[in-house]
mmCIF file of C-alpha atoms in Angstrom:
data_model
loop_
_atom_site.group_PDB
_atom_site.id
_atom_site.type_symbol
_atom_site.label_atom_id
_atom_site.label_comp_id
_atom_site.label_asym_id
_atom_site.label_seq_id
_atom_site.Cartn_x
_atom_site.Cartn_y
_atom_site.Cartn_z
ATOM 1 C CA MET A 13 99.652 143.840 96.421
ATOM 2 C CA LEU A 14 97.424 142.975 93.472
ATOM 3 C CA THR A 15 100.439 141.907 91.443
ATOM 4 C CA ALA A 16 101.526 139.598 94.223
ATOM 5 C CA ILE A 17 98.100 137.956 94.472
ATOM 6 C CA LEU A 18 97.831 137.605 90.719
ATOM 7 C CA ALA A 19 101.361 136.211 90.383
ATOM 8 C CA ILE A 20 100.846 133.563 93.048
ATOM 9 C CA ALA A 21 97.414 132.694 91.662
ATOM 10 C CA ALA A 22 98.878 132.384 88.152
ATOM 11 C CA LEU A 23 101.649 130.157 89.483
ATOM 12 C CA ALA A 24 99.133 127.983 91.301
ATOM 13 C CA VAL A 25 96.897 127.718 88.240
ATOM 14 C CA LEU A 26 99.899 126.860 86.068
ATOM 15 C CA PHE A 27 101.019 124.061 88.362
ATOM 16 C CA GLY A 28 97.440 122.913 88.810
ATOM 17 C CA LEU A 29 97.000 122.628 85.055
ATOM 18 C CA MET A 30 100.305 120.797 84.769
ATOM 19 C CA LEU A 31 99.285 118.302 87.449
ATOM 20 C CA GLY A 32 95.828 117.888 85.964
ATOM 21 C CA TYR A 33 97.285 117.234 82.548
ATOM 22 C CA SER A 34 99.863 114.784 83.898
ATOM 23 C CA ALA A 35 97.161 112.950 85.851
ATOM 24 C CA ILE A 36 95.291 112.340 82.576
ATOM 25 C CA ARG A 37 98.372 111.826 80.427
ATOM 26 C CA PHE A 38 100.031 109.388 82.831
ATOM 27 C CA HIS A 39 96.850 107.731 84.052
ATOM 28 C CA VAL A 40 97.545 104.229 85.322
ATOM 29 C CA GLU A 41 94.918 101.605 84.718
ATOM 30 C CA GLY A 42 94.436 99.389 87.730
ATOM 31 C CA ASP A 43 93.647 95.715 87.323
ATOM 32 C CA PRO A 44 89.864 95.851 86.826
ATOM 33 C CA ILE A 45 89.417 92.116 87.368
ATOM 34 C CA ALA A 46 91.220 92.253 90.703
ATOM 35 C CA ASP A 47 89.095 95.267 91.657
ATOM 36 C CA GLN A 48 85.905 93.402 90.841
ATOM 37 C CA ILE A 49 86.989 90.287 92.729
ATOM 38 C CA ASP A 50 88.011 92.442 95.663
ATOM 39 C CA SER A 51 84.547 93.986 95.773
ATOM 40 C CA LEU A 52 83.001 90.501 96.066
ATOM 41 C CA LEU A 53 85.167 89.515 99.024
ATOM 42 C CA PRO A 54 83.877 90.177 102.540
ATOM 43 C CA GLN A 55 86.827 92.468 103.458
ATOM 44 C CA THR A 56 87.394 90.835 106.812
ATOM 45 C CA GLN A 57 91.151 90.799 106.103
ATOM 46 C CA CYS A 58 91.263 87.585 108.152
ATOM 47 C CA GLY A 59 94.019 85.847 106.221
ATOM 48 C CA GLN A 60 92.362 82.425 106.272
ATOM 49 C CA CYS A 61 92.949 82.115 102.514
ATOM 50 C CA GLY A 62 96.705 82.215 103.119
ATOM 51 C CA HIS A 63 97.097 85.766 101.790
ATOM 52 C CA PRO A 64 97.748 88.804 103.966
ATOM 53 C CA GLY A 65 94.328 90.303 103.194
ATOM 54 C CA CYS A 66 91.392 90.379 100.819
ATOM 55 C CA ARG A 67 93.089 92.551 98.202
ATOM 56 C CA PRO A 68 96.180 90.277 97.800
ATOM 57 C CA TYR A 69 93.866 87.265 97.505
ATOM 58 C CA ALA A 70 91.831 89.054 94.817
ATOM 59 C CA GLU A 71 95.033 89.824 92.925
ATOM 60 C CA ALA A 72 96.199 86.206 93.212
ATOM 61 C CA VAL A 73 92.864 84.965 91.848
ATOM 62 C CA ALA A 74 93.019 87.511 89.034
ATOM 63 C CA ARG A 75 96.507 86.285 88.101
ATOM 64 C CA GLY A 76 95.257 82.711 88.242
ATOM 65 C CA ASP A 77 97.650 81.820 91.067
ATOM 66 C CA ASP A 78 94.960 80.738 93.476
ATOM 67 C CA ASP A 79 91.597 79.010 93.466
ATOM 68 C CA ILE A 80 88.329 80.790 94.105
ATOM 69 C CA ASN A 81 87.371 78.556 97.016
ATOM 70 C CA LYS A 82 89.686 79.825 99.760
ATOM 71 C CA CYS A 83 87.517 82.486 101.356
ATOM 72 C CA ALA A 84 86.042 80.935 104.497
ATOM 73 C CA PRO A 85 84.113 83.971 105.815
ATOM 74 C CA GLY A 86 82.546 84.547 102.393
ATOM 75 C CA GLY A 87 81.386 80.934 102.174
ATOM 76 C CA GLU A 88 79.424 79.531 99.299
ATOM 77 C CA ALA A 89 77.861 82.849 98.265
ATOM 78 C CA THR A 90 81.264 84.371 97.539
ATOM 79 C CA ILE A 91 82.406 81.312 95.575
ATOM 80 C CA LEU A 92 79.282 81.414 93.426
ATOM 81 C CA ALA A 93 79.678 85.140 92.808
ATOM 82 C CA MET A 94 83.342 84.722 91.871
ATOM 83 C CA ALA A 95 82.613 81.736 89.627
ATOM 84 C CA ASP A 96 79.949 83.825 87.915
ATOM 85 C CA LEU A 97 82.319 86.746 87.432
ATOM 86 C CA LEU A 98 85.242 84.711 86.145
ATOM 87 C CA GLY A 99 83.203 82.198 84.161
ATOM 88 C CA ARG A 100 84.663 79.271 86.106
ATOM 89 C CA GLU A 101 82.950 76.230 87.544
ATOM 90 C CA PRO A 102 81.990 76.738 91.188
ATOM 91 C CA VAL A 103 84.078 74.493 93.438
ATOM 92 C CA ALA A 104 83.413 73.377 96.980
ATOM 93 C CA LEU A 105 84.792 75.559 99.760
ATOM 94 C CA ASP A 106 88.322 74.545 100.672
ATOM 95 C CA ALA A 107 87.895 75.395 104.329
ATOM 96 C CA GLU A 108 85.360 73.670 106.564
ATOM 97 C CA GLU A 109 81.915 75.128 106.211
ATOM 98 C CA LYS A 110 81.238 76.821 109.486
ATOM 99 C CA LEU A 111 78.046 78.154 110.932
ATOM 100 C CA PRO A 112 78.177 81.920 111.373
ATOM 101 C CA ALA A 113 79.683 82.485 114.783
ATOM 102 C CA VAL A 114 81.009 85.307 116.874
ATOM 103 C CA ALA A 115 83.794 85.267 119.415
ATOM 104 C CA PHE A 116 82.973 85.331 123.100
ATOM 105 C CA ILE A 117 85.351 86.203 125.944
ATOM 106 C CA ASP A 118 84.973 84.297 129.187
ATOM 107 C CA PRO A 119 85.008 87.168 131.723
ATOM 108 C CA GLU A 120 86.290 84.926 134.532
ATOM 109 C CA ARG A 121 89.424 83.897 132.690
ATOM 110 C CA CYS A 122 90.336 87.051 130.705
ATOM 111 C CA ILE A 123 93.474 88.636 132.175
ATOM 112 C CA GLY A 124 93.313 91.808 130.079
ATOM 113 C CA CYS A 125 96.527 91.220 128.132
ATOM 114 C CA THR A 126 95.291 93.063 124.974
ATOM 115 C CA LEU A 127 96.888 90.418 122.720
ATOM 116 C CA CYS A 128 93.574 89.595 121.039
ATOM 117 C CA LEU A 129 92.863 93.297 120.388
ATOM 118 C CA GLN A 130 95.946 93.621 118.248
ATOM 119 C CA ASN A 131 94.954 90.673 116.104
ATOM 120 C CA CYS A 132 91.362 91.647 115.403
ATOM 121 C CA PRO A 133 91.153 92.817 111.778
ATOM 122 C CA VAL A 134 87.862 94.651 112.263
ATOM 123 C CA ASP A 135 88.490 96.196 115.723
ATOM 124 C CA ALA A 136 85.562 94.296 117.194
ATOM 125 C CA ILE A 137 87.269 93.789 120.573
ATOM 126 C CA VAL A 138 87.277 96.601 123.103
ATOM 127 C CA GLY A 139 89.490 96.676 126.160
ATOM 128 C CA ALA A 140 92.622 98.087 127.738
ATOM 129 C CA ALA A 141 95.602 96.643 129.562
ATOM 130 C CA LYS A 142 94.548 94.739 132.707
ATOM 131 C CA GLN A 143 90.870 95.470 131.984
ATOM 132 C CA LEU A 144 88.301 92.893 131.027
ATOM 133 C CA HIS A 145 87.895 92.831 127.238
ATOM 134 C CA GLY A 146 84.558 92.646 125.480
ATOM 135 C CA ILE A 147 83.469 91.770 121.960
ATOM 136 C CA LEU A 148 81.171 93.845 119.800
ATOM 137 C CA SER A 149 79.270 90.916 118.367
ATOM 138 C CA LYS A 150 77.748 93.094 115.631
ATOM 139 C CA GLU A 151 81.220 93.839 114.299
ATOM 140 C CA CYS A 152 82.708 90.372 114.787
ATOM 141 C CA THR A 153 83.109 88.493 111.514
ATOM 142 C CA GLY A 154 83.980 85.168 113.146
ATOM 143 C CA CYS A 155 87.419 84.968 111.578
ATOM 144 C CA GLU A 156 88.917 83.303 114.669
ATOM 145 C CA LEU A 157 92.141 85.306 114.442
ATOM 146 C CA CYS A 158 91.831 86.224 118.118
ATOM 147 C CA LEU A 159 91.877 82.599 119.289
ATOM 148 C CA PRO A 160 95.565 81.668 118.865
ATOM 149 C CA PRO A 161 97.183 84.677 120.624
ATOM 150 C CA CYS A 162 95.083 84.327 123.804
ATOM 151 C CA PRO A 163 97.445 83.022 126.519
ATOM 152 C CA VAL A 164 94.619 81.733 128.755
ATOM 153 C CA ASN A 165 92.338 80.364 126.006
ATOM 154 C CA CYS A 166 89.400 82.367 127.236
ATOM 155 C CA ILE A 167 87.891 83.100 123.807
ATOM 156 C CA SER A 168 85.397 80.708 122.312
ATOM 157 C CA MET A 169 83.290 80.859 119.164
ATOM 158 C CA VAL A 170 79.549 80.995 119.805
ATOM 159 C CA PRO A 171 77.240 80.182 116.890
ATOM 160 C CA VAL A 172 74.884 82.990 115.992
ATOM 161 C CA THR A 173 71.305 81.983 116.525
ATOM 162 C CA GLU A 174 68.688 83.701 114.445
ATOM 163 C CA GLU A 175 66.238 85.636 116.547
ATOM 164 C CA ILE A 176 63.301 87.810 115.739
ATOM 165 C CA SER A 177 65.169 90.960 116.722
ATOM 166 C CA GLY A 178 68.103 90.180 114.455
ATOM 167 C CA TRP A 179 66.280 88.681 111.483
ATOM 168 C CA ARG A 180 66.682 90.354 108.134
ATOM 169 C CA TRP A 181 65.379 89.656 104.680
ATOM 170 C CA PRO A 182 67.862 87.479 102.856
ATOM 171 C CA PHE A 183 69.639 89.022 99.895
ATOM 172 C CA PRO A 184 67.833 88.458 96.589
ATOM 173 C CA SER A 185 69.087 85.299 94.939
ATOM 174 C CA THR A 186 68.951 86.815 91.448
ATOM 175 C CA PRO A 187 71.258 89.812 91.054
ATOM 176 C CA LEU A 188 69.419 93.078 90.615
ATOM 177 C CA LYS A 189 71.448 93.914 87.515
ATOM 178 C CA GLU A 190 69.714 91.263 85.408
ATOM 179 C CA THR A 191 66.274 92.631 86.209
ATOM 180 C CA ALA A 192 67.403 96.047 85.115
ATOM 181 C CA LYS A 193 68.825 94.595 81.929
ATOM 182 C CA SER A 194 65.655 92.707 81.007
ATOM 183 C CA GLN A 195 63.485 95.799 81.222
ATOM 184 C CA PRO A 196 64.603 97.544 78.007
ATOM 185 C CA GLU A 197 63.986 94.306 76.136
ATOM 186 C CA ARG A 198 60.443 94.278 77.360
ATOM 187 C CA ALA A 199 60.037 97.881 76.283
ATOM 188 C CA ALA A 200 61.371 97.026 72.857
ATOM 189 C CA ALA A 201 58.978 94.135 72.558
ATOM 190 C CA MET B 3 135.032 124.241 86.275
ATOM 191 C CA THR B 4 136.894 124.305 89.593
ATOM 192 C CA GLU B 5 134.098 126.425 90.942
ATOM 193 C CA TYR B 6 131.519 123.765 90.117
ATOM 194 C CA ALA B 7 133.619 121.026 91.697
ATOM 195 C CA LEU B 8 133.980 123.174 94.799
ATOM 196 C CA ILE B 9 130.197 123.612 95.031
ATOM 197 C CA LEU B 10 129.737 119.848 94.865
ATOM 198 C CA ILE B 11 132.376 119.038 97.483
ATOM 199 C CA GLY B 12 131.227 121.960 99.578
ATOM 200 C CA THR B 13 127.608 120.807 99.747
ATOM 201 C CA VAL B 14 128.282 117.085 100.047
ATOM 202 C CA LEU B 15 130.957 117.162 102.725
ATOM 203 C CA VAL B 16 131.814 120.543 104.168
ATOM 204 C CA ASN B 17 128.403 122.179 104.483
ATOM 205 C CA ASN B 18 126.432 118.969 104.648
ATOM 206 C CA PHE B 19 122.757 119.839 104.903
ATOM 207 C CA VAL B 20 121.925 117.347 107.609
ATOM 208 C CA LEU B 21 124.990 117.223 109.819
ATOM 209 C CA VAL B 22 126.284 120.778 109.493
ATOM 210 C CA LYS B 23 123.273 122.907 108.552
ATOM 211 C CA PHE B 24 120.836 120.669 110.508
ATOM 212 C CA LEU B 25 118.156 120.697 107.804
ATOM 213 C CA GLY B 26 116.030 117.693 106.896
ATOM 214 C CA LEU B 27 116.418 116.087 110.303
ATOM 215 C CA CYS B 28 112.968 114.491 110.319
ATOM 216 C CA PRO B 29 113.540 112.055 107.440
ATOM 217 C CA PHE B 30 117.082 111.607 108.761
ATOM 218 C CA MET B 31 115.641 110.237 112.017
ATOM 219 C CA GLY B 32 112.452 108.790 110.576
ATOM 220 C CA VAL B 33 113.521 106.629 107.657
ATOM 221 C CA SER B 34 116.962 105.548 108.806
ATOM 222 C CA LYS B 35 115.918 102.348 110.571
ATOM 223 C CA LYS B 36 116.567 100.169 107.545
ATOM 224 C CA LEU B 37 119.288 100.553 104.958
ATOM 225 C CA GLU B 38 116.946 99.614 102.116
ATOM 226 C CA THR B 39 114.382 102.328 102.822
ATOM 227 C CA ALA B 40 117.133 104.870 103.481
ATOM 228 C CA THR B 41 118.570 104.266 100.015
ATOM 229 C CA GLY B 42 115.107 104.632 98.466
ATOM 230 C CA MET B 43 114.503 107.878 100.311
ATOM 231 C CA GLY B 44 117.926 109.141 99.231
ATOM 232 C CA LEU B 45 117.170 108.391 95.580
ATOM 233 C CA ALA B 46 113.775 110.090 95.640
ATOM 234 C CA THR B 47 115.136 113.131 97.461
ATOM 235 C CA THR B 48 118.021 113.476 95.014
ATOM 236 C CA PHE B 49 115.629 113.567 92.098
ATOM 237 C CA VAL B 50 113.188 116.036 93.650
ATOM 238 C CA MET B 51 115.858 118.319 95.125
ATOM 239 C CA THR B 52 117.720 118.725 91.839
ATOM 240 C CA LEU B 53 114.562 119.308 89.843
ATOM 241 C CA SER B 54 113.010 121.688 92.345
ATOM 242 C CA SER B 55 116.168 123.777 92.728
ATOM 243 C CA VAL B 56 116.163 124.356 88.964
ATOM 244 C CA ILE B 57 112.454 125.204 88.807
ATOM 245 C CA THR B 58 112.567 127.469 91.853
ATOM 246 C CA TRP B 59 115.491 129.318 90.280
ATOM 247 C CA VAL B 60 113.455 129.888 87.119
ATOM 248 C CA VAL B 61 110.394 130.986 89.097
ATOM 249 C CA ASN B 62 112.465 133.362 91.193
ATOM 250 C CA GLN B 63 114.401 134.817 88.273
ATOM 251 C CA TYR B 64 111.549 135.291 85.816
ATOM 252 C CA LEU B 65 108.498 135.777 88.041
ATOM 253 C CA LEU B 66 109.301 136.948 91.543
ATOM 254 C CA GLU B 67 112.255 139.261 90.861
ATOM 255 C CA PRO B 68 110.805 141.193 87.874
ATOM 256 C CA LEU B 69 107.566 141.784 89.762
ATOM 257 C CA GLY B 70 109.431 142.790 92.903
ATOM 258 C CA ILE B 71 107.654 140.259 95.092
ATOM 259 C CA GLY B 72 110.702 138.469 96.456
ATOM 260 C CA TYR B 73 109.065 138.421 99.897
ATOM 261 C CA LEU B 74 106.674 135.718 98.615
ATOM 262 C CA ARG B 75 109.581 133.398 97.905
ATOM 263 C CA THR B 76 108.827 130.881 100.663
ATOM 264 C CA ILE B 77 105.184 130.379 99.758
ATOM 265 C CA ALA B 78 105.928 130.233 96.027
ATOM 266 C CA PHE B 79 108.720 127.710 96.564
ATOM 267 C CA ILE B 80 106.526 125.487 98.731
ATOM 268 C CA LEU B 81 103.992 125.511 95.895
ATOM 269 C CA VAL B 82 106.698 124.548 93.407
ATOM 270 C CA ILE B 83 108.076 121.747 95.574
ATOM 271 C CA ALA B 84 104.658 120.254 96.295
ATOM 272 C CA SER B 85 103.792 120.273 92.601
ATOM 273 C CA VAL B 86 107.136 118.772 91.588
ATOM 274 C CA VAL B 87 106.726 115.968 94.107
ATOM 275 C CA GLN B 88 103.200 115.222 92.925
ATOM 276 C CA PHE B 89 104.280 115.364 89.290
ATOM 277 C CA THR B 90 107.217 113.045 89.958
ATOM 278 C CA GLU B 91 104.915 110.580 91.659
ATOM 279 C CA THR B 92 102.440 110.535 88.769
ATOM 280 C CA VAL B 93 105.097 110.169 86.109
ATOM 281 C CA MET B 94 106.992 107.525 88.042
ATOM 282 C CA HIS B 95 103.824 105.528 88.643
ATOM 283 C CA LYS B 96 103.362 105.338 84.896
ATOM 284 C CA THR B 97 106.907 104.978 83.627
ATOM 285 C CA SER B 98 108.660 102.804 86.193
ATOM 286 C CA PRO B 99 106.336 100.898 88.530
ATOM 287 C CA VAL B 100 109.346 99.145 90.086
ATOM 288 C CA LEU B 101 110.913 102.374 91.287
ATOM 289 C CA TYR B 102 107.457 103.580 92.345
ATOM 290 C CA GLN B 103 106.989 100.481 94.510
ATOM 291 C CA LEU B 104 110.490 100.871 95.931
ATOM 292 C CA LEU B 105 110.020 104.513 96.932
ATOM 293 C CA GLY B 106 106.372 104.104 97.879
ATOM 294 C CA ILE B 107 105.399 106.370 100.737
ATOM 295 C CA PHE B 108 108.696 108.283 100.716
ATOM 296 C CA LEU B 109 107.854 110.294 97.625
ATOM 297 C CA PRO B 110 105.014 112.328 99.163
ATOM 298 C CA LEU B 111 107.019 112.664 102.365
ATOM 299 C CA ILE B 112 109.631 114.727 100.526
ATOM 300 C CA THR B 113 107.152 117.604 100.313
ATOM 301 C CA THR B 114 107.711 118.241 103.995
ATOM 302 C CA ASN B 115 111.475 117.807 103.872
ATOM 303 C CA CYS B 116 112.819 121.164 104.985
ATOM 304 C CA ALA B 117 116.159 120.501 103.269
ATOM 305 C CA VAL B 118 114.420 120.799 99.884
ATOM 306 C CA LEU B 119 112.997 124.210 100.757
ATOM 307 C CA GLY B 120 116.328 125.121 102.366
ATOM 308 C CA VAL B 121 118.211 124.417 99.151
ATOM 309 C CA ALA B 122 115.817 126.541 97.121
ATOM 310 C CA LEU B 123 116.032 129.487 99.514
ATOM 311 C CA LEU B 124 119.800 129.292 99.981
ATOM 312 C CA ASN B 125 120.222 129.268 96.199
ATOM 313 C CA GLN B 126 118.583 132.685 95.958
ATOM 314 C CA GLN B 127 120.382 133.990 99.027
ATOM 315 C CA SER B 128 123.806 133.206 97.594
ATOM 316 C CA GLN B 129 122.780 134.462 94.119
ATOM 317 C CA HIS B 130 123.619 131.301 92.202
ATOM 318 C CA THR B 131 123.270 130.989 88.439
ATOM 319 C CA LEU B 132 121.062 128.285 86.938
ATOM 320 C CA VAL B 133 123.872 125.737 86.605
ATOM 321 C CA GLU B 134 125.177 126.550 90.053
ATOM 322 C CA SER B 135 121.676 126.132 91.502
ATOM 323 C CA ALA B 136 121.265 122.748 89.868
ATOM 324 C CA LEU B 137 124.683 121.628 91.129
ATOM 325 C CA TYR B 138 123.980 123.013 94.582
ATOM 326 C CA GLY B 139 120.683 121.123 94.760
ATOM 327 C CA PHE B 140 122.254 117.950 93.417
ATOM 328 C CA GLY B 141 125.204 118.180 95.801
ATOM 329 C CA ALA B 142 122.956 118.833 98.774
ATOM 330 C CA ALA B 143 120.845 115.815 97.847
ATOM 331 C CA ILE B 144 123.910 113.610 97.412
ATOM 332 C CA GLY B 145 125.140 114.765 100.810
ATOM 333 C CA PHE B 146 121.731 114.020 102.299
ATOM 334 C CA SER B 147 121.659 110.533 100.741
ATOM 335 C CA LEU B 148 125.227 109.863 101.857
ATOM 336 C CA VAL B 149 124.675 110.623 105.521
ATOM 337 C CA LEU B 150 121.239 108.986 105.495
ATOM 338 C CA THR B 151 122.731 105.752 104.153
ATOM 339 C CA LEU B 152 125.674 105.886 106.567
ATOM 340 C CA PHE B 153 123.362 106.593 109.482
ATOM 341 C CA ALA B 154 120.995 103.772 108.519
ATOM 342 C CA ALA B 155 123.920 101.347 108.309
ATOM 343 C CA ILE B 156 125.116 102.424 111.756
ATOM 344 C CA ARG B 157 121.629 102.123 113.205
ATOM 345 C CA GLU B 158 121.276 98.601 111.854
ATOM 346 C CA ARG B 159 124.423 97.684 113.776
ATOM 347 C CA VAL B 160 123.278 99.543 116.886
ATOM 348 C CA ALA B 161 119.955 97.673 116.809
ATOM 349 C CA VAL B 162 121.723 94.394 117.543
ATOM 350 C CA ALA B 163 124.261 95.897 119.958
ATOM 351 C CA ASP B 164 123.933 95.707 123.718
ATOM 352 C CA VAL B 165 122.741 99.248 124.410
ATOM 353 C CA PRO B 166 122.102 100.242 128.052
ATOM 354 C CA GLU B 167 118.391 100.431 128.720
ATOM 355 C CA PRO B 168 118.037 104.228 129.229
ATOM 356 C CA PHE B 169 119.749 104.823 125.877
ATOM 357 C CA GLN B 170 117.735 102.427 123.757
ATOM 358 C CA GLY B 171 115.790 103.613 120.719
ATOM 359 C CA SER B 172 115.775 107.289 119.797
ATOM 360 C CA ALA B 173 118.270 108.269 122.507
ATOM 361 C CA ILE B 174 121.139 106.263 121.066
ATOM 362 C CA ALA B 175 120.119 107.359 117.551
ATOM 363 C CA LEU B 176 120.415 111.025 118.523
ATOM 364 C CA ILE B 177 123.774 110.419 120.183
ATOM 365 C CA THR B 178 124.971 108.615 117.056
ATOM 366 C CA ALA B 179 123.798 111.516 114.905
ATOM 367 C CA GLY B 180 125.667 113.908 117.158
ATOM 368 C CA LEU B 181 128.866 111.878 116.848
ATOM 369 C CA MET B 182 128.470 111.803 113.055
ATOM 370 C CA SER B 183 128.019 115.558 113.070
ATOM 371 C CA LEU B 184 131.233 115.890 115.079
ATOM 372 C CA ALA B 185 133.018 113.716 112.540
ATOM 373 C CA PHE B 186 131.775 115.909 109.686
ATOM 374 C CA MET B 187 133.196 118.956 111.465
ATOM 375 C CA GLY B 188 136.532 117.545 110.389
ATOM 376 C CA PHE B 189 135.778 118.715 106.849
ATOM 377 C CA ALA B 190 135.352 122.331 107.956
ATOM 378 C CA GLY B 191 137.814 124.614 106.215
ATOM 379 C CA LEU B 192 138.381 122.215 103.302
ATOM 380 C CA VAL B 193 136.521 124.602 101.016
ATOM 381 C CA ALA B 194 136.162 128.269 101.818
ATOM 382 C CA ASN B 195 132.505 128.298 100.680
#
C-alpha cells in the first residue's frame, strides 16, 4: 500500500520536475511589443481596422504592416498612446471620428431573428429566437457590427449623452507612471 | 525480422485500432471533417503514441513490476501520457513553431485519446519487448492516421453529396465509418496475431 503510494508519487514528482524544467528550458518569448500594443487597444474585437480582432491588429502594427490610426473605437486616445509607445508621430484617425454611441433596437420592428446576437463581439445583445431583443447599453461599445446583419434595419446608433448619473472623472491626462518615476529624483535632490 | 513486419501489418491493417478494436473513436469522429486537420491530428498522434508506448513500457518494466503494483498500471500510464503530451507541446512550441501552429489544439486533445492508453495497456497484456512495444505503438498510430485520413477524405466528398435529410451530418458519418469497418474486416486472417 505504502509502496504503491510512494511509487506513484515519485512518478508524478519525476514527471512534474521534467515538465517544470522543460517549461523553463524551452520557454518561448512572446512578442512584447505586440503584447504592449494589444494592452492599449480597447479589446472590442470589432474588426473595423480590417483585422479579425484586436490582437491581430496589434501584431500587424508591431510588424510595421499597418498604421496606428485604424482603431475607430479607441479614437484619438489610443492613437496618442500607441504613438507614445512606438515613438511615432501621431496621425489623424483613419475612420470618421464618431461620438460615443450605443446601439438601440426598435421594439416595433425587431422580429427576433437572433442574427445581431451572433455578430456582437461583446455579447451586449440579449434575446432568443422570435423574442424581442434588447441591448445592454453599458456593455455596448458602439462598434456597429450588429447593423449590417439585421434584415429589417431595426437597429440604430444613439449617441450617448452625458448625464449626472453616468458622469465619471476623466482619466488623468498624464500617465501615472511618470509621476512615480519623478519621485525618486526628488528624493535624491 | 519477419515478426516485426507482422506486428506492423497486424496493427495497421488487420487489428486496426479504430475500425477493428474500436478505440480512439472520438477524434475519429471529431477531427475528420477536413482532410488538413485530420493529417495534422494523425501526425501528432503518431509521435505521442510511439513515444508513450516506449515510456510506459519502461515504467511498467522497471517500476510497476518490481514493486508488484501492476494494478496501478492504468493510473500510472495516464500520468505518463499526459506528461508526454505536455512535454511534446512545450518542445514543439520552441523547436518548430510551424508544426506547432499546424497541430494547434490537437496536441492537448491526444491526452484523452483512448487509443493511446489502449496501446500502452495492450503492450503489457501481450508481454511485448521494448522494440516490439515501440513498433506496436508506431503501427497502431500509423493505422489510426491512415483511417483518419481516409475517413476525412470520404467525409469531404459526402459533404457535397446529395444526402437524404434524415441522414445528414453525424448519421451519414457513422454509417460511413461502419462501412469502412466492414471493408477492414476483409483483412482479418491475413496475420494470425
